[in-house]
PDB file of C-alpha atoms and ligand atoms in Angstrom:
ATOM      1  CA  MET A   1      -2.593 -68.357  -6.497  1.00  0.00           C
ATOM      2  CA  LEU A   2      -5.302 -67.938  -4.318  1.00  0.00           C
ATOM      3  CA  GLU A   3      -8.746 -67.755  -6.336  1.00  0.00           C
ATOM      4  CA  GLU A   4     -10.749 -64.892  -5.397  1.00  0.00           C
ATOM      5  CA  VAL A   5     -14.154 -65.800  -3.939  1.00  0.00           C
ATOM      6  CA  ILE A   6     -17.125 -63.791  -5.040  1.00  0.00           C
ATOM      7  CA  PRO A   7     -19.884 -62.937  -2.171  1.00  0.00           C
ATOM      8  CA  ALA A   8     -22.933 -63.958  -3.466  1.00  0.00           C
ATOM      9  CA  LYS A   9     -25.069 -60.602  -4.071  1.00  0.00           C
ATOM     10  CA  LEU A  10     -28.088 -60.093  -1.912  1.00  0.00           C
ATOM     11  CA  VAL A  11     -31.125 -57.504  -2.447  1.00  0.00           C
ATOM     12  CA  VAL A  12     -32.889 -56.316   0.475  1.00  0.00           C
ATOM     13  CA  VAL A  13     -36.686 -55.399  -0.104  1.00  0.00           C
ATOM     14  CA  ILE A  14     -38.329 -53.981   3.125  1.00  0.00           C
ATOM     15  CA  SER A  15     -41.217 -51.548   4.293  1.00  0.00           C
ATOM     16  CA  GLY A  16     -40.122 -50.869   7.616  1.00  0.00           C
ATOM     17  CA  SER A  17     -37.858 -50.506  10.547  1.00  0.00           C
ATOM     18  CA  GLY A  18     -35.606 -53.012   9.028  1.00  0.00           C
ATOM     19  CA  SER A  19     -34.730 -55.205  12.202  1.00  0.00           C
ATOM     20  CA  ASN A  20     -34.311 -58.482   9.971  1.00  0.00           C
ATOM     21  CA  LEU A  21     -32.234 -55.928   7.570  1.00  0.00           C
ATOM     22  CA  GLN A  22     -29.980 -55.114  10.628  1.00  0.00           C
ATOM     23  CA  ALA A  23     -29.756 -58.871  11.389  1.00  0.00           C
ATOM     24  CA  ILE A  24     -28.855 -59.857   7.882  1.00  0.00           C
ATOM     25  CA  ILE A  25     -26.345 -56.818   7.974  1.00  0.00           C
ATOM     26  CA  ASP A  26     -24.790 -57.909  11.013  1.00  0.00           C
ATOM     27  CA  GLY A  27     -24.677 -61.643   9.362  1.00  0.00           C
ATOM     28  CA  CYS A  28     -22.815 -60.474   6.128  1.00  0.00           C
ATOM     29  CA  ASN A  29     -20.225 -58.547   8.532  1.00  0.00           C
ATOM     30  CA  ASP A  30     -19.477 -61.239  10.973  1.00  0.00           C
ATOM     31  CA  GLY A  31     -18.952 -64.056   8.006  1.00  0.00           C
ATOM     32  CA  SER A  32     -22.079 -66.019   9.355  1.00  0.00           C
ATOM     33  CA  ILE A  33     -23.991 -64.975   5.662  1.00  0.00           C
ATOM     34  CA  SER A  34     -21.376 -65.403   2.701  1.00  0.00           C
ATOM     35  CA  ALA A  35     -22.694 -62.820   1.072  1.00  0.00           C
ATOM     36  CA  ALA A  36     -23.260 -59.001   0.413  1.00  0.00           C
ATOM     37  CA  ILE A  37     -26.056 -56.838   0.311  1.00  0.00           C
ATOM     38  CA  CYS A  38     -25.809 -54.739  -2.670  1.00  0.00           C
ATOM     39  CA  ALA A  39     -28.927 -52.615  -2.598  1.00  0.00           C
ATOM     40  CA  VAL A  40     -31.798 -52.263   0.070  1.00  0.00           C
ATOM     41  CA  ILE A  41     -35.121 -51.376  -1.476  1.00  0.00           C
ATOM     42  CA  SER A  42     -38.079 -49.416   0.317  1.00  0.00           C
ATOM     43  CA  ASN A  43     -41.407 -48.821  -0.973  1.00  0.00           C
ATOM     44  CA  ASN A  44     -41.951 -46.309   1.884  1.00  0.00           C
ATOM     45  CA  PRO A  45     -39.476 -42.926   1.926  1.00  0.00           C
ATOM     46  CA  ASP A  46     -39.647 -42.362   5.784  1.00  0.00           C
ATOM     47  CA  VAL A  47     -38.497 -45.855   7.488  1.00  0.00           C
ATOM     48  CA  TYR A  48     -35.279 -46.809   9.782  1.00  0.00           C
ATOM     49  CA  GLY A  49     -34.703 -49.594   7.486  1.00  0.00           C
ATOM     50  CA  LEU A  50     -33.368 -46.852   5.142  1.00  0.00           C
ATOM     51  CA  GLU A  51     -31.215 -45.654   8.211  1.00  0.00           C
ATOM     52  CA  ARG A  52     -30.114 -48.682   9.049  1.00  0.00           C
ATOM     53  CA  ALA A  53     -28.795 -49.346   5.012  1.00  0.00           C
ATOM     54  CA  GLU A  54     -27.318 -46.051   5.233  1.00  0.00           C
ATOM     55  CA  ASN A  55     -25.528 -46.520   7.814  1.00  0.00           C
ATOM     56  CA  ALA A  56     -23.979 -49.710   6.755  1.00  0.00           C
ATOM     57  CA  GLY A  57     -22.950 -47.818   3.352  1.00  0.00           C
ATOM     58  CA  ILE A  58     -25.305 -49.844   1.283  1.00  0.00           C
ATOM     59  CA  PRO A  59     -27.105 -48.364  -1.797  1.00  0.00           C
ATOM     60  CA  CYS A  60     -30.431 -47.421  -1.046  1.00  0.00           C
ATOM     61  CA  VAL A  61     -33.338 -47.198  -3.829  1.00  0.00           C
ATOM     62  CA  VAL A  62     -36.780 -45.721  -2.556  1.00  0.00           C
ATOM     63  CA  LEU A  63     -39.538 -46.693  -4.851  1.00  0.00           C
ATOM     64  CA  ASN A  64     -42.769 -45.164  -3.546  1.00  0.00           C
ATOM     65  CA  HIS A  65     -45.990 -47.326  -4.707  1.00  0.00           C
ATOM     66  CA  ARG A  66     -47.909 -44.321  -4.435  1.00  0.00           C
ATOM     67  CA  GLU A  67     -46.122 -42.725  -7.440  1.00  0.00           C
ATOM     68  CA  TYR A  68     -47.518 -45.869  -9.511  1.00  0.00           C
ATOM     69  CA  ALA A  69     -50.626 -46.088 -10.824  1.00  0.00           C
ATOM     70  CA  SER A  70     -51.382 -50.019 -10.753  1.00  0.00           C
ATOM     71  CA  ARG A  71     -49.748 -52.968  -8.716  1.00  0.00           C
ATOM     72  CA  GLU A  72     -48.511 -54.417 -12.053  1.00  0.00           C
ATOM     73  CA  SER A  73     -46.565 -50.773 -12.806  1.00  0.00           C
ATOM     74  CA  TYR A  74     -45.248 -51.022  -9.588  1.00  0.00           C
ATOM     75  CA  ASP A  75     -43.880 -54.422  -9.778  1.00  0.00           C
ATOM     76  CA  HIS A  76     -42.339 -53.606 -13.028  1.00  0.00           C
ATOM     77  CA  ALA A  77     -40.616 -50.917 -11.927  1.00  0.00           C
ATOM     78  CA  LEU A  78     -39.574 -52.804  -8.904  1.00  0.00           C
ATOM     79  CA  ALA A  79     -38.469 -55.481 -10.735  1.00  0.00           C
ATOM     80  CA  ASP A  80     -36.493 -53.320 -13.338  1.00  0.00           C
ATOM     81  CA  VAL A  81     -34.460 -52.080  -9.846  1.00  0.00           C
ATOM     82  CA  ILE A  82     -33.960 -55.293  -8.669  1.00  0.00           C
ATOM     83  CA  ASP A  83     -32.569 -56.796 -12.349  1.00  0.00           C
ATOM     84  CA  SER A  84     -30.264 -53.856 -12.417  1.00  0.00           C
ATOM     85  CA  PHE A  85     -28.207 -55.235  -9.300  1.00  0.00           C
ATOM     86  CA  GLN A  86     -28.124 -59.228 -10.837  1.00  0.00           C
ATOM     87  CA  PRO A  87     -28.774 -60.756  -6.999  1.00  0.00           C
ATOM     88  CA  ASP A  88     -28.268 -64.070  -6.613  1.00  0.00           C
ATOM     89  CA  LEU A  89     -31.104 -64.173  -4.014  1.00  0.00           C
ATOM     90  CA  ILE A  90     -33.543 -61.333  -3.256  1.00  0.00           C
ATOM     91  CA  VAL A  91     -34.771 -61.133   0.317  1.00  0.00           C
ATOM     92  CA  LEU A  92     -38.173 -59.548   1.353  1.00  0.00           C
ATOM     93  CA  ALA A  93     -37.335 -58.379   4.693  1.00  0.00           C
ATOM     94  CA  GLY A  94     -40.952 -56.711   6.101  1.00  0.00           C
ATOM     95  CA  PHE A  95     -42.081 -55.761   2.977  1.00  0.00           C
ATOM     96  CA  MET A  96     -45.876 -55.207   3.384  1.00  0.00           C
ATOM     97  CA  ARG A  97     -47.106 -55.302  -0.095  1.00  0.00           C
ATOM     98  CA  ILE A  98     -48.574 -57.996  -2.472  1.00  0.00           C
ATOM     99  CA  LEU A  99     -46.573 -58.984  -5.124  1.00  0.00           C
ATOM    100  CA  SER A 100     -48.479 -59.766  -8.803  1.00  0.00           C
ATOM    101  CA  ALA A 101     -47.696 -63.088 -10.105  1.00  0.00           C
ATOM    102  CA  ASP A 102     -46.169 -61.910 -13.103  1.00  0.00           C
ATOM    103  CA  PHE A 103     -43.288 -60.428 -10.768  1.00  0.00           C
ATOM    104  CA  VAL A 104     -43.008 -63.762  -8.711  1.00  0.00           C
ATOM    105  CA  THR A 105     -42.654 -65.917 -11.282  1.00  0.00           C
ATOM    106  CA  ARG A 106     -39.499 -63.811 -12.659  1.00  0.00           C
ATOM    107  CA  TYR A 107     -37.813 -65.225  -9.552  1.00  0.00           C
ATOM    108  CA  PRO A 108     -38.383 -68.989  -9.548  1.00  0.00           C
ATOM    109  CA  GLY A 109     -36.228 -70.276  -6.166  1.00  0.00           C
ATOM    110  CA  LYS A 110     -34.652 -66.810  -5.803  1.00  0.00           C
ATOM    111  CA  MET A 111     -36.768 -65.039  -3.413  1.00  0.00           C
ATOM    112  CA  LEU A 112     -37.558 -65.472   0.249  1.00  0.00           C
ATOM    113  CA  ASN A 113     -40.152 -63.716   2.613  1.00  0.00           C
ATOM    114  CA  ILE A 114     -40.063 -64.017   6.231  1.00  0.00           C
ATOM    115  CA  HIS A 115     -43.475 -64.418   8.090  1.00  0.00           C
ATOM    116  CA  PRO A 116     -44.389 -64.273  11.553  1.00  0.00           C
ATOM    117  CA  SER A 117     -45.835 -67.321  12.136  1.00  0.00           C
ATOM    118  CA  LEU A 118     -45.662 -71.276  12.272  1.00  0.00           C
ATOM    119  CA  LEU A 119     -47.413 -71.216   8.335  1.00  0.00           C
ATOM    120  CA  PRO A 120     -49.625 -72.700   6.995  1.00  0.00           C
ATOM    121  CA  LYS A 121     -51.061 -71.297  10.398  1.00  0.00           C
ATOM    122  CA  TYR A 122     -51.890 -67.728  10.243  1.00  0.00           C
ATOM    123  CA  PRO A 123     -51.004 -66.562   6.492  1.00  0.00           C
ATOM    124  CA  GLY A 124     -51.476 -62.458   6.295  1.00  0.00           C
ATOM    125  CA  LEU A 125     -51.981 -59.709   9.201  1.00  0.00           C
ATOM    126  CA  HIS A 126     -52.572 -59.971  12.905  1.00  0.00           C
ATOM    127  CA  THR A 127     -50.161 -63.391  13.374  1.00  0.00           C
ATOM    128  CA  HIS A 128     -49.626 -62.794  16.964  1.00  0.00           C
ATOM    129  CA  LYS A 129     -53.160 -62.038  18.308  1.00  0.00           C
ATOM    130  CA  ARG A 130     -54.739 -64.828  16.465  1.00  0.00           C
ATOM    131  CA  ALA A 131     -52.263 -67.200  17.922  1.00  0.00           C
ATOM    132  CA  LEU A 132     -52.923 -65.935  21.490  1.00  0.00           C
ATOM    133  CA  GLU A 133     -56.779 -66.059  20.871  1.00  0.00           C
ATOM    134  CA  ASN A 134     -56.788 -69.672  19.671  1.00  0.00           C
ATOM    135  CA  GLY A 135     -54.315 -70.936  22.733  1.00  0.00           C
ATOM    136  CA  ASP A 136     -51.635 -71.840  21.047  1.00  0.00           C
ATOM    137  CA  LYS A 137     -48.863 -73.096  23.190  1.00  0.00           C
ATOM    138  CA  GLU A 138     -46.115 -72.620  20.464  1.00  0.00           C
ATOM    139  CA  HIS A 139     -45.776 -69.921  17.721  1.00  0.00           C
ATOM    140  CA  GLY A 140     -42.740 -68.501  15.760  1.00  0.00           C
ATOM    141  CA  ALA A 141     -42.023 -67.620  12.035  1.00  0.00           C
ATOM    142  CA  THR A 142     -41.449 -69.139   8.679  1.00  0.00           C
ATOM    143  CA  VAL A 143     -38.875 -68.694   5.972  1.00  0.00           C
ATOM    144  CA  HIS A 144     -40.473 -69.540   2.449  1.00  0.00           C
ATOM    145  CA  PHE A 145     -39.681 -69.283  -0.534  1.00  0.00           C
ATOM    146  CA  VAL A 146     -41.763 -66.788  -2.416  1.00  0.00           C
ATOM    147  CA  THR A 147     -44.790 -67.750  -5.072  1.00  0.00           C
ATOM    148  CA  GLU A 148     -47.957 -66.497  -6.397  1.00  0.00           C
ATOM    149  CA  GLU A 149     -49.695 -67.831  -3.248  1.00  0.00           C
ATOM    150  CA  LEU A 150     -49.573 -65.073  -0.390  1.00  0.00           C
ATOM    151  CA  ASP A 151     -47.728 -66.932   2.410  1.00  0.00           C
ATOM    152  CA  GLY A 152     -48.075 -70.063   0.742  1.00  0.00           C
ATOM    153  CA  GLY A 153     -44.515 -70.714  -0.849  1.00  0.00           C
ATOM    154  CA  PRO A 154     -42.159 -73.671   0.070  1.00  0.00           C
ATOM    155  CA  ILE A 155     -41.201 -73.453   3.761  1.00  0.00           C
ATOM    156  CA  LEU A 156     -37.301 -73.604   4.048  1.00  0.00           C
ATOM    157  CA  LEU A 157     -37.095 -72.954   7.829  1.00  0.00           C
ATOM    158  CA  GLN A 158     -39.129 -72.450  10.957  1.00  0.00           C
ATOM    159  CA  GLY A 159     -38.298 -71.466  14.396  1.00  0.00           C
ATOM    160  CA  VAL A 160     -40.352 -72.083  17.581  1.00  0.00           C
ATOM    161  CA  ILE A 161     -40.620 -70.534  20.813  1.00  0.00           C
ATOM    162  CA  ALA A 162     -43.211 -71.325  23.674  1.00  0.00           C
ATOM    163  CA  VAL A 163     -45.855 -68.845  24.223  1.00  0.00           C
ATOM    164  CA  ASN A 164     -45.873 -67.396  27.877  1.00  0.00           C
ATOM    165  CA  ARG A 165     -48.905 -67.381  30.347  1.00  0.00           C
ATOM    166  CA  GLU A 166     -48.071 -63.475  30.440  1.00  0.00           C
ATOM    167  CA  ASP A 167     -47.900 -62.801  26.633  1.00  0.00           C
ATOM    168  CA  ASP A 168     -50.026 -60.165  24.834  1.00  0.00           C
ATOM    169  CA  ALA A 169     -49.582 -59.655  21.171  1.00  0.00           C
ATOM    170  CA  ASP A 170     -46.821 -57.131  21.453  1.00  0.00           C
ATOM    171  CA  SER A 171     -44.697 -59.139  23.637  1.00  0.00           C
ATOM    172  CA  LEU A 172     -44.968 -61.942  21.648  1.00  0.00           C
ATOM    173  CA  SER A 173     -44.543 -60.143  18.417  1.00  0.00           C
ATOM    174  CA  SER A 174     -41.088 -58.586  19.889  1.00  0.00           C
ATOM    175  CA  ARG A 175     -40.002 -61.866  21.132  1.00  0.00           C
ATOM    176  CA  VAL A 176     -40.727 -63.855  17.910  1.00  0.00           C
ATOM    177  CA  GLN A 177     -39.128 -61.187  16.132  1.00  0.00           C
ATOM    178  CA  LYS A 178     -35.789 -60.876  18.686  1.00  0.00           C
ATOM    179  CA  GLU A 179     -35.724 -64.701  19.293  1.00  0.00           C
ATOM    180  CA  VAL A 180     -36.830 -66.114  15.944  1.00  0.00           C
ATOM    181  CA  GLU A 181     -36.867 -64.187  13.186  1.00  0.00           C
ATOM    182  CA  HIS A 182     -33.315 -62.297  13.593  1.00  0.00           C
ATOM    183  CA  PHE A 183     -32.194 -65.719  13.894  1.00  0.00           C
ATOM    184  CA  ILE A 184     -33.656 -68.255  11.331  1.00  0.00           C
ATOM    185  CA  TYR A 185     -33.438 -65.433   8.751  1.00  0.00           C
ATOM    186  CA  PRO A 186     -29.714 -65.318   8.311  1.00  0.00           C
ATOM    187  CA  VAL A 187     -29.438 -69.339   8.671  1.00  0.00           C
ATOM    188  CA  ALA A 188     -32.091 -69.685   5.825  1.00  0.00           C
ATOM    189  CA  ILE A 189     -29.879 -66.869   3.652  1.00  0.00           C
ATOM    190  CA  GLN A 190     -26.655 -68.778   4.278  1.00  0.00           C
ATOM    191  CA  TYR A 191     -28.284 -71.742   3.312  1.00  0.00           C
ATOM    192  CA  CYS A 192     -29.491 -70.589   0.071  1.00  0.00           C
ATOM    193  CA  VAL A 193     -26.487 -68.642  -0.932  1.00  0.00           C
ATOM    194  CA  THR A 194     -23.998 -71.613  -0.514  1.00  0.00           C
ATOM    195  CA  GLY A 195     -26.127 -73.761  -2.141  1.00  0.00           C
ATOM    196  CA  HIS A 196     -27.332 -76.096   0.638  1.00  0.00           C
ATOM    197  CA  ALA A 197     -31.018 -75.112   0.231  1.00  0.00           C
ATOM    198  CA  THR A 198     -32.824 -75.614  -3.230  1.00  0.00           C
ATOM    199  CA  LEU A 199     -36.301 -75.359  -4.695  1.00  0.00           C
ATOM    200  CA  SER A 200     -36.806 -78.172  -7.049  1.00  0.00           C
ATOM    201  CA  ASN A 201     -40.290 -78.793  -8.450  1.00  0.00           C
ATOM    202  CA  GLY A 202     -41.753 -76.854  -5.766  1.00  0.00           C
ATOM    203  CA  HIS A 203     -39.826 -78.837  -3.259  1.00  0.00           C
ATOM    204  CA  VAL A 204     -37.125 -77.207  -0.820  1.00  0.00           C
ATOM    205  CA  CYS A 205     -34.186 -79.557  -0.448  1.00  0.00           C
ATOM    206  CA  LEU A 206     -31.429 -79.273   2.001  1.00  0.00           C
ATOM    207  CA  ASP A 207     -28.405 -80.719   1.307  1.00  0.00           C
ATOM    208  CA  GLY A 208     -30.094 -82.954  -1.477  1.00  0.00           C
ATOM    209  CA  VAL A 209     -32.821 -84.208   0.444  1.00  0.00           C
ATOM    210  CA  ALA A 210     -36.330 -82.759   0.319  1.00  0.00           C
ATOM    211  CA  LEU A 211     -37.778 -81.404   3.302  1.00  0.00           C
ATOM    212  CA  PRO A 212     -41.151 -82.256   4.851  1.00  0.00           C
ATOM    213  CA  THR A 213     -43.498 -79.241   4.206  1.00  0.00           C
ATOM    214  CA  GLY A 214     -43.074 -77.683   7.143  1.00  0.00           C
ATOM    215  CA  GLY A 215     -39.526 -77.440   6.403  1.00  0.00           C
ATOM    216  CA  LYS A 216     -36.464 -77.840   8.506  1.00  0.00           C
ATOM    217  CA  VAL A 217     -37.692 -76.987  12.299  1.00  0.00           C
ATOM    218  CA  ILE A 218     -35.518 -75.459  14.977  1.00  0.00           C
ATOM    219  CA  THR A 219     -36.864 -75.544  18.778  1.00  0.00           C
ATOM    220  CA  LEU A 220     -35.661 -72.442  20.645  1.00  0.00           C
ATOM    221  CA  LEU A 221     -38.082 -73.308  23.503  1.00  0.00           C
TER     222      LEU A 221
HETATM  223  C1  LIG B   1     -41.263 -58.852  10.879  1.00  0.00           C
HETATM  224  O1  LIG B   1     -42.343 -59.260  11.935  1.00  0.00           O
HETATM  225  C2  LIG B   1     -41.520 -59.818   9.588  1.00  0.00           C
HETATM  226  O2  LIG B   1     -41.974 -61.174   9.958  1.00  0.00           O
HETATM  227  C3  LIG B   1     -43.014 -59.161   8.837  1.00  0.00           C
HETATM  228  O3  LIG B   1     -42.627 -58.107   9.298  1.00  0.00           O
HETATM  229  C4  LIG B   1     -41.944 -57.868  10.110  1.00  0.00           C
HETATM  230  C5  LIG B   1     -40.862 -56.654   9.734  1.00  0.00           C
HETATM  231  O4  LIG B   1     -40.091 -56.255  10.813  1.00  0.00           O
HETATM  232  N1  LIG B   1     -42.747 -59.970   7.375  1.00  0.00           N
HETATM  233  P1  LIG B   1     -38.561 -55.683  10.528  1.00  0.00           P
HETATM  234  O5  LIG B   1     -39.014 -54.189   9.515  1.00  0.00           O
HETATM  235  O6  LIG B   1     -37.738 -56.525   9.697  1.00  0.00           O
HETATM  236  O7  LIG B   1     -38.199 -54.687  11.561  1.00  0.00           O
END
């Protein structure tokens, strides 16, 4: 008798247009990610990402941060919703809120984020503008495990592209999203849900081998 394989469960947390969410939905549908998205949670009720989730038949939960008195109370409610779905992996995909330490420490090695720069360069906002102002020849995006340090958790995967002479912040942002983020996030998620990537004592291991601090680097020049 064939054993039934239960796919890993993902909860994806968003704040915006959800283009990364779409890449993850597509990856789950075409089999490149061995998982199913059991819920999409947004802190913003009016975003296109929710429409993408609904179109894909994925349950959506809106948890509007404006209805909570403090960061702690919001994060508590968010954790309750996440835990109700019992996900194997929590995927932050453009979730534009700083998370409290109490929240983050609930999910060691179980929460990923994607950031639009080659960390540790440019944590925070305006990453593309900052890369251009510094005259960087290369730029990209990073998938990392989430820790208490904003954009500072252990790095799993980076994707690198060349900065073009004619790039401005908008064109660079668009190229990083389309050419890098939508490619590396599904790859990183697949590493995690298949157990190829793990976090142990703050170090990312891929197939049992500790990665350097910059993670695995994919050059897409
Ligand atoms: C992405 O650029 C991601 O790197 C950043 O937020 C943006 C989200 O875009 N964290 P989208 O909502 O996935 O289109």
